[in-house]
PDB file of C-alpha atoms in Angstrom:
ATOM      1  CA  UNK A  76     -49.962  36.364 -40.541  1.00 72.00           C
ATOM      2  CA  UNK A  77     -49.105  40.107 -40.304  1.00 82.00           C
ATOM      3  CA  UNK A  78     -45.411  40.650 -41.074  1.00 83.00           C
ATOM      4  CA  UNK A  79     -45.146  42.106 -37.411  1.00 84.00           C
ATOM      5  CA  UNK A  80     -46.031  38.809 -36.245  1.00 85.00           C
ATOM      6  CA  UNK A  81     -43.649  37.252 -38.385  1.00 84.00           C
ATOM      7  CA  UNK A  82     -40.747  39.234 -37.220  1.00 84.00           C
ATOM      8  CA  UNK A  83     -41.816  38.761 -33.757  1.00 84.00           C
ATOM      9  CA  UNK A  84     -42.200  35.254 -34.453  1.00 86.00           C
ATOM     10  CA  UNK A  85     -38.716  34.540 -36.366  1.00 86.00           C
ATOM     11  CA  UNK A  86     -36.798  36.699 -33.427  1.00 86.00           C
ATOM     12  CA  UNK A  87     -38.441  34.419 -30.609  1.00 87.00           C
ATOM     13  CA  UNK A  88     -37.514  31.549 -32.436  1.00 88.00           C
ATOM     14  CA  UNK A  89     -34.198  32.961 -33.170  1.00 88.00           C
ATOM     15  CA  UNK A  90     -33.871  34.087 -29.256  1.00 88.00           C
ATOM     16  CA  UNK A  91     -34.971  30.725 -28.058  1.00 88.00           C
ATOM     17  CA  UNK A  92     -32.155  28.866 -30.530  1.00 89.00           C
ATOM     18  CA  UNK A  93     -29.777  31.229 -28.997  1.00 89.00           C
ATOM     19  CA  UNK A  94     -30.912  30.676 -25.493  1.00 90.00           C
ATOM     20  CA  UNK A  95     -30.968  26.692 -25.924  1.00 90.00           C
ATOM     21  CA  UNK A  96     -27.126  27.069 -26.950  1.00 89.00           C
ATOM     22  CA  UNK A  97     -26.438  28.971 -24.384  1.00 89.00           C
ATOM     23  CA  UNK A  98     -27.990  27.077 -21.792  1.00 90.00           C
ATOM     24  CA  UNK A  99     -26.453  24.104 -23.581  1.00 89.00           C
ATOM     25  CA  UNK A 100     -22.838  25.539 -22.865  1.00 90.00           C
ATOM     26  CA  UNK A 101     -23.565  26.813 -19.345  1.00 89.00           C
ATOM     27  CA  UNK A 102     -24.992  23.495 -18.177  1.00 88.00           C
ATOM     28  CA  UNK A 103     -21.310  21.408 -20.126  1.00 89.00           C
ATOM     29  CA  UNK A 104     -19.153  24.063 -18.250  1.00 89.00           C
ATOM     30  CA  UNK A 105     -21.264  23.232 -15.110  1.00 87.00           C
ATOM     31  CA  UNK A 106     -20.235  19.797 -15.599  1.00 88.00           C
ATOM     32  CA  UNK A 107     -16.617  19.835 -16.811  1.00 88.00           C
ATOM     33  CA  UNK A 108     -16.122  22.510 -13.874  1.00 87.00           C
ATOM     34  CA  UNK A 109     -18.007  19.411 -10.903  1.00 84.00           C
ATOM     35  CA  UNK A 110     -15.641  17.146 -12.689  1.00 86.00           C
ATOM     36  CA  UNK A 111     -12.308  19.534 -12.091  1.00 87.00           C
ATOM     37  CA  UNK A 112     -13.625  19.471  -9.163  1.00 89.00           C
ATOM     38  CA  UNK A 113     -14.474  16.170  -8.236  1.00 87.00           C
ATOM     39  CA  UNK A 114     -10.882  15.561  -9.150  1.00 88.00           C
ATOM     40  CA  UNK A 115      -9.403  18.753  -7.153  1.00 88.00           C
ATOM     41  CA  UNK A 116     -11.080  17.130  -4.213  1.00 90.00           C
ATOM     42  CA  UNK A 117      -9.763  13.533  -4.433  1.00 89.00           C
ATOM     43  CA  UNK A 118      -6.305  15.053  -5.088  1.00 90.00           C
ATOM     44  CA  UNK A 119      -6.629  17.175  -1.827  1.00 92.00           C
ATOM     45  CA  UNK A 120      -7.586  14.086   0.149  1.00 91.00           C
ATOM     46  CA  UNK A 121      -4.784  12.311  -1.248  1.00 92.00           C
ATOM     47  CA  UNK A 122      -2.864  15.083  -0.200  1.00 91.00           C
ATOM     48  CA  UNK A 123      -4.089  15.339   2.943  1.00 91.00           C
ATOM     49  CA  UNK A 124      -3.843  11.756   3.838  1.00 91.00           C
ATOM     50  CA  UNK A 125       0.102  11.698   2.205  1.00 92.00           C
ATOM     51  CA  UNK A 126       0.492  14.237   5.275  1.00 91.00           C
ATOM     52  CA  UNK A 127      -1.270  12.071   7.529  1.00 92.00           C
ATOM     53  CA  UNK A 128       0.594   9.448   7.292  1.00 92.00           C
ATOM     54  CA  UNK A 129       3.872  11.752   7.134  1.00 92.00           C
ATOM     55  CA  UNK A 130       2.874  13.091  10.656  1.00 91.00           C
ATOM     56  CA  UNK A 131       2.028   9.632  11.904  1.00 91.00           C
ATOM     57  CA  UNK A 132       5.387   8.339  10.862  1.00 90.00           C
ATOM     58  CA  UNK A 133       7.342  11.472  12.130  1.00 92.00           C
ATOM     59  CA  UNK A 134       5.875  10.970  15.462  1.00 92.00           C
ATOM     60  CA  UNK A 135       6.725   7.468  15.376  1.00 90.00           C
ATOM     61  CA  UNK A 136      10.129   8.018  14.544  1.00 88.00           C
ATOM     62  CA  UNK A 137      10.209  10.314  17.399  1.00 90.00           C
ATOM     63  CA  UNK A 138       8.667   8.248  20.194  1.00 89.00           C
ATOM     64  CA  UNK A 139      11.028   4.898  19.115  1.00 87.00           C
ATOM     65  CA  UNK A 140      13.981   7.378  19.262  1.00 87.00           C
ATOM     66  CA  UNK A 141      15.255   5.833  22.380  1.00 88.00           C
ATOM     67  CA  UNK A 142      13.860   2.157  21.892  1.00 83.00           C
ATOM     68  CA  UNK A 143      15.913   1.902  18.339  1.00 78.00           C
ATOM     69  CA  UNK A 144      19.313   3.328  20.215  1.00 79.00           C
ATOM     70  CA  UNK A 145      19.065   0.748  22.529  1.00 78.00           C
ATOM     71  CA  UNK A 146      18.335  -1.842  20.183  1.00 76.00           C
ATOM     72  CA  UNK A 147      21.348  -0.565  17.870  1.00 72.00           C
ATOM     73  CA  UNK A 148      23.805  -0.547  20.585  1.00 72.00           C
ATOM     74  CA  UNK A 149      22.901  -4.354  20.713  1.00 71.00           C
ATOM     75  CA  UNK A 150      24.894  -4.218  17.171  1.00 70.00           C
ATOM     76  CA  UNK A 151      28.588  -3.515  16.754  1.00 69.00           C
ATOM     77  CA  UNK A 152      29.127  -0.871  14.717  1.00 70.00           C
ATOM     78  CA  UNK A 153      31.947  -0.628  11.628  1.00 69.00           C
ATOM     79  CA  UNK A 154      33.569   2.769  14.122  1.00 72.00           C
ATOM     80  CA  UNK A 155      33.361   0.137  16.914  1.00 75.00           C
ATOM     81  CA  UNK A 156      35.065  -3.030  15.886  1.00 78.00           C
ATOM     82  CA  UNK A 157      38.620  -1.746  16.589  1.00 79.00           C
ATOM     83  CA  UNK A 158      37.695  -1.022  19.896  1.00 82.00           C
ATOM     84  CA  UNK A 159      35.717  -3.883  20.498  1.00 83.00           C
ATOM     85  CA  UNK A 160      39.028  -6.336  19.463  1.00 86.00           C
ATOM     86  CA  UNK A 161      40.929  -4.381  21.570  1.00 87.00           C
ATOM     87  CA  UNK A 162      38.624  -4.653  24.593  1.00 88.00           C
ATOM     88  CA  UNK A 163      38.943  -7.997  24.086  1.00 89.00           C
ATOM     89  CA  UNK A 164      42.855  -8.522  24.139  1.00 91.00           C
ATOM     90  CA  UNK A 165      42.965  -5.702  26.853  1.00 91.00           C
ATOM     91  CA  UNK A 166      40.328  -7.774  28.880  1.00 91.00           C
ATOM     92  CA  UNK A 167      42.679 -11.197  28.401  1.00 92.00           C
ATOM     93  CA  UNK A 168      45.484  -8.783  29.737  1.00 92.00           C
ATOM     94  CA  UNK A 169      43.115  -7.923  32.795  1.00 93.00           C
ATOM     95  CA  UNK A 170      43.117 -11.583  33.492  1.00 92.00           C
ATOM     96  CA  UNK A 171      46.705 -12.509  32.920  1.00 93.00           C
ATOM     97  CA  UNK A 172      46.097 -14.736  29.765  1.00 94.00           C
ATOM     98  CA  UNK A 173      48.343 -14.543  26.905  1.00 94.00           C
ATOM     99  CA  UNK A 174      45.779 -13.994  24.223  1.00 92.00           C
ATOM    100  CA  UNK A 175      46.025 -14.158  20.226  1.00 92.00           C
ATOM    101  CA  UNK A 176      43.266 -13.617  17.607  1.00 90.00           C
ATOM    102  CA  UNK A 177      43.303 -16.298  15.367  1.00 92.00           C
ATOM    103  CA  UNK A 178      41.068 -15.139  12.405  1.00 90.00           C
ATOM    104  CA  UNK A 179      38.414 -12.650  11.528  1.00 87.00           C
ATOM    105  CA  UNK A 180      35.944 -13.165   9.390  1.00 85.00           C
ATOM    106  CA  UNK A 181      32.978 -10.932   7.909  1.00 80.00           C
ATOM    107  CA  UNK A 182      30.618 -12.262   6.385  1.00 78.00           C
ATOM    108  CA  UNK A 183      29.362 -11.021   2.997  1.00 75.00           C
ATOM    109  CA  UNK A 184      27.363  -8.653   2.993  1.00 70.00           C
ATOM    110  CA  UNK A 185      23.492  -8.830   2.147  1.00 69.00           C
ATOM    111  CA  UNK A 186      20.558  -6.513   1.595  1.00 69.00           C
ATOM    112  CA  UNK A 187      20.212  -6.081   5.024  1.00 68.00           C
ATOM    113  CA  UNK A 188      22.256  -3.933   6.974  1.00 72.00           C
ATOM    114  CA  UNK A 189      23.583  -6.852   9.407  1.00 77.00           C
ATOM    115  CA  UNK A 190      26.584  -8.683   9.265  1.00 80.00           C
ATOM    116  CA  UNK A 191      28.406 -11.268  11.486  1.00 83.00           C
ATOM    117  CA  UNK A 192      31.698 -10.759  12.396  1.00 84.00           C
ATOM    118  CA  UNK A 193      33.351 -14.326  13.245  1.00 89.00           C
ATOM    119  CA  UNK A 194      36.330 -13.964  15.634  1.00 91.00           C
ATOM    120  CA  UNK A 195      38.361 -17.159  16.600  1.00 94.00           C
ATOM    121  CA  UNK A 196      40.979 -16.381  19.060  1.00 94.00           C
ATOM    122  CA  UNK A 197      43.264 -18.613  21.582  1.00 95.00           C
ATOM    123  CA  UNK A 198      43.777 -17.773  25.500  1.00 95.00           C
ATOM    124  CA  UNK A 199      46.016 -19.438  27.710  1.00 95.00           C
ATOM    125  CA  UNK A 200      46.477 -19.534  31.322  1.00 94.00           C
ATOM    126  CA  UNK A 201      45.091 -20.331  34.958  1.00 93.00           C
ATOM    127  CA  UNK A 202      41.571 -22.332  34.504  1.00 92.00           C
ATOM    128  CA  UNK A 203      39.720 -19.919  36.640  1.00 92.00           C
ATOM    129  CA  UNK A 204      40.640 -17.272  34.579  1.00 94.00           C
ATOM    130  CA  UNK A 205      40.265 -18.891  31.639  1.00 94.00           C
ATOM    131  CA  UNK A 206      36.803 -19.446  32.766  1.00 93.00           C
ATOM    132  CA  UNK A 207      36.000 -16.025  33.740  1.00 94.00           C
ATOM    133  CA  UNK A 208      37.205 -14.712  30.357  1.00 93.00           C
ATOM    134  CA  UNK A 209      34.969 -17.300  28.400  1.00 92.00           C
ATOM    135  CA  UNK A 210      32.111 -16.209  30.905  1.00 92.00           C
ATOM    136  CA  UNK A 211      32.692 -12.889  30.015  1.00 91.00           C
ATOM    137  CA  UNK A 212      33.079 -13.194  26.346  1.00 89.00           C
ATOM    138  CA  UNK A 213      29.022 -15.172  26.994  1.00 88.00           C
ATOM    139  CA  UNK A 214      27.735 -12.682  28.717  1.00 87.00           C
ATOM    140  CA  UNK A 215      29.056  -9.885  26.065  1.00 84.00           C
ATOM    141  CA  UNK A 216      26.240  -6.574  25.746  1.00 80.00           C
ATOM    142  CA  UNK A 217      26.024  -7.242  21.928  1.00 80.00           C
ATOM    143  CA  UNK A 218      24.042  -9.931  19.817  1.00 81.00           C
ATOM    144  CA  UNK A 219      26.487 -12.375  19.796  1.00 85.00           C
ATOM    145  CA  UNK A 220      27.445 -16.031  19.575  1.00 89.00           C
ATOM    146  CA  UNK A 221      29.361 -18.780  20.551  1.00 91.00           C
ATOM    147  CA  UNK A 222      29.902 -21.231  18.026  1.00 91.00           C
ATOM    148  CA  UNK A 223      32.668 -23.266  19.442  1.00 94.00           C
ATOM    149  CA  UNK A 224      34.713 -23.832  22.415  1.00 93.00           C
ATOM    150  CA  UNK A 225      37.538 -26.220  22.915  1.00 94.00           C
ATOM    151  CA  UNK A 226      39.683 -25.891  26.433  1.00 94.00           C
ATOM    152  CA  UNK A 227      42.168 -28.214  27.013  1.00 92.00           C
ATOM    153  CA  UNK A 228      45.124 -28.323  29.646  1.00 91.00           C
ATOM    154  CA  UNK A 229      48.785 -27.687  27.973  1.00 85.00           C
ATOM    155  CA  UNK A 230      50.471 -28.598  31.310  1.00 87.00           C
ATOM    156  CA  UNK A 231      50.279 -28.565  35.039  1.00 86.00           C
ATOM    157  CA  UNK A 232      47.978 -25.739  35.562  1.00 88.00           C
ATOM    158  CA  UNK A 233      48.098 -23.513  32.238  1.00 92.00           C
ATOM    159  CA  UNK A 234      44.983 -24.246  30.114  1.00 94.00           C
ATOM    160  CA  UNK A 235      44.411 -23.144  26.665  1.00 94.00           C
ATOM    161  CA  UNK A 236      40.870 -22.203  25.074  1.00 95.00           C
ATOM    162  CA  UNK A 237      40.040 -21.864  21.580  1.00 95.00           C
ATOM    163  CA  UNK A 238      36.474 -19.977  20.973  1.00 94.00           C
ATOM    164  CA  UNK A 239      34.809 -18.781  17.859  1.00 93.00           C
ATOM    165  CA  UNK A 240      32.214 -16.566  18.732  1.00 91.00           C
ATOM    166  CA  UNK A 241      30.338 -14.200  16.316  1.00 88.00           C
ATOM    167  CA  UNK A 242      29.099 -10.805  16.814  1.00 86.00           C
ATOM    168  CA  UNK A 243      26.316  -9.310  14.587  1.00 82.00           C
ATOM    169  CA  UNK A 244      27.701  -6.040  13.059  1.00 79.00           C
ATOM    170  CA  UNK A 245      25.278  -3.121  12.131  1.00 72.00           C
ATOM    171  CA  UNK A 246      27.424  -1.945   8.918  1.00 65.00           C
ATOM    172  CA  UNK A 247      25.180   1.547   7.758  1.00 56.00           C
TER     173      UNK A 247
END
């Protein structure tokens, strides 16, 4: 072989090596970059379904708005419980009946944020009025409870009722 040939030779051979690497290296950066990006792309749809579901909760936050106010105002609320007792006493007033609370108890409180506040209270007077108190306390616009009623007549026509009742707090 002519020594032209030779060189020829040896620098195709040594071109060709070179180009193998090469290709070698372009084809693993190929494939690391598909798997960045394989990645990239399940990241995004994570993302993208994160914000889905963000958007999807936001609006149903918004359209319950009104249903959950309602259903809280079904719930006595810690700034509420004053007023509520004194409702209550004012209400006995209303009616003429000398009224006393008795006890109030709370129960302990749980994970959730609903507690029942036990009220046991005494009203005396006419029956019909003791009646339409003890109607009224029945019919009250919270979730509530009676747990026990005892009416008895003191004498002539004053009766006297004793009712526990509980009303389910909403203590947030």
């Amino acid at each position: 072989m002519n020594p032209t040939t030779k060189k020829v030779f040896i620098f195709s051979l040594v071109y060709f090596s070179v180009s193998l690497v090469v290709l070698g290296l372009i084809v693993f950066e190929v494939k690391r970059q598909g798997n960045n990006m394989v990645s990239d792309i399940s990241l995004i749809n994570q993302n993208v379904a994160f914000d889905q579901a963000q958007v999807s909760l936001q609006k149903l936050l918004n359209e319950t708005k009104e249903d959950r106010a309602v259903i809280n105002d079904m719930f006595l609320d810690n700034k509420r419980q004053i007023n509520f007792l004194s409702d209550l006493e004012n209400t006995a007033d209303q009616f003429n009946l000398e009224n006393k609370i008795i006890s109030l108890d709370l129960s302990d409180k749980t994970d959730n944020p609903y507690q029942d506040l036990s009220i046991n209270m005494e009203v005396i007077g006419e029956y019909s009025q003791v009646k339409k108190y003890i109607e009224l306390i029945e019919l009250i616009p919270l979730h509530s409870k009676v747990v026990k009623l005892v009416i008895s007549n003191e004498e002539g026509s004053v009766w006297k009722a004793v009712i526990t009742f509980t009303v389910t707090t909403l203590s947030v």
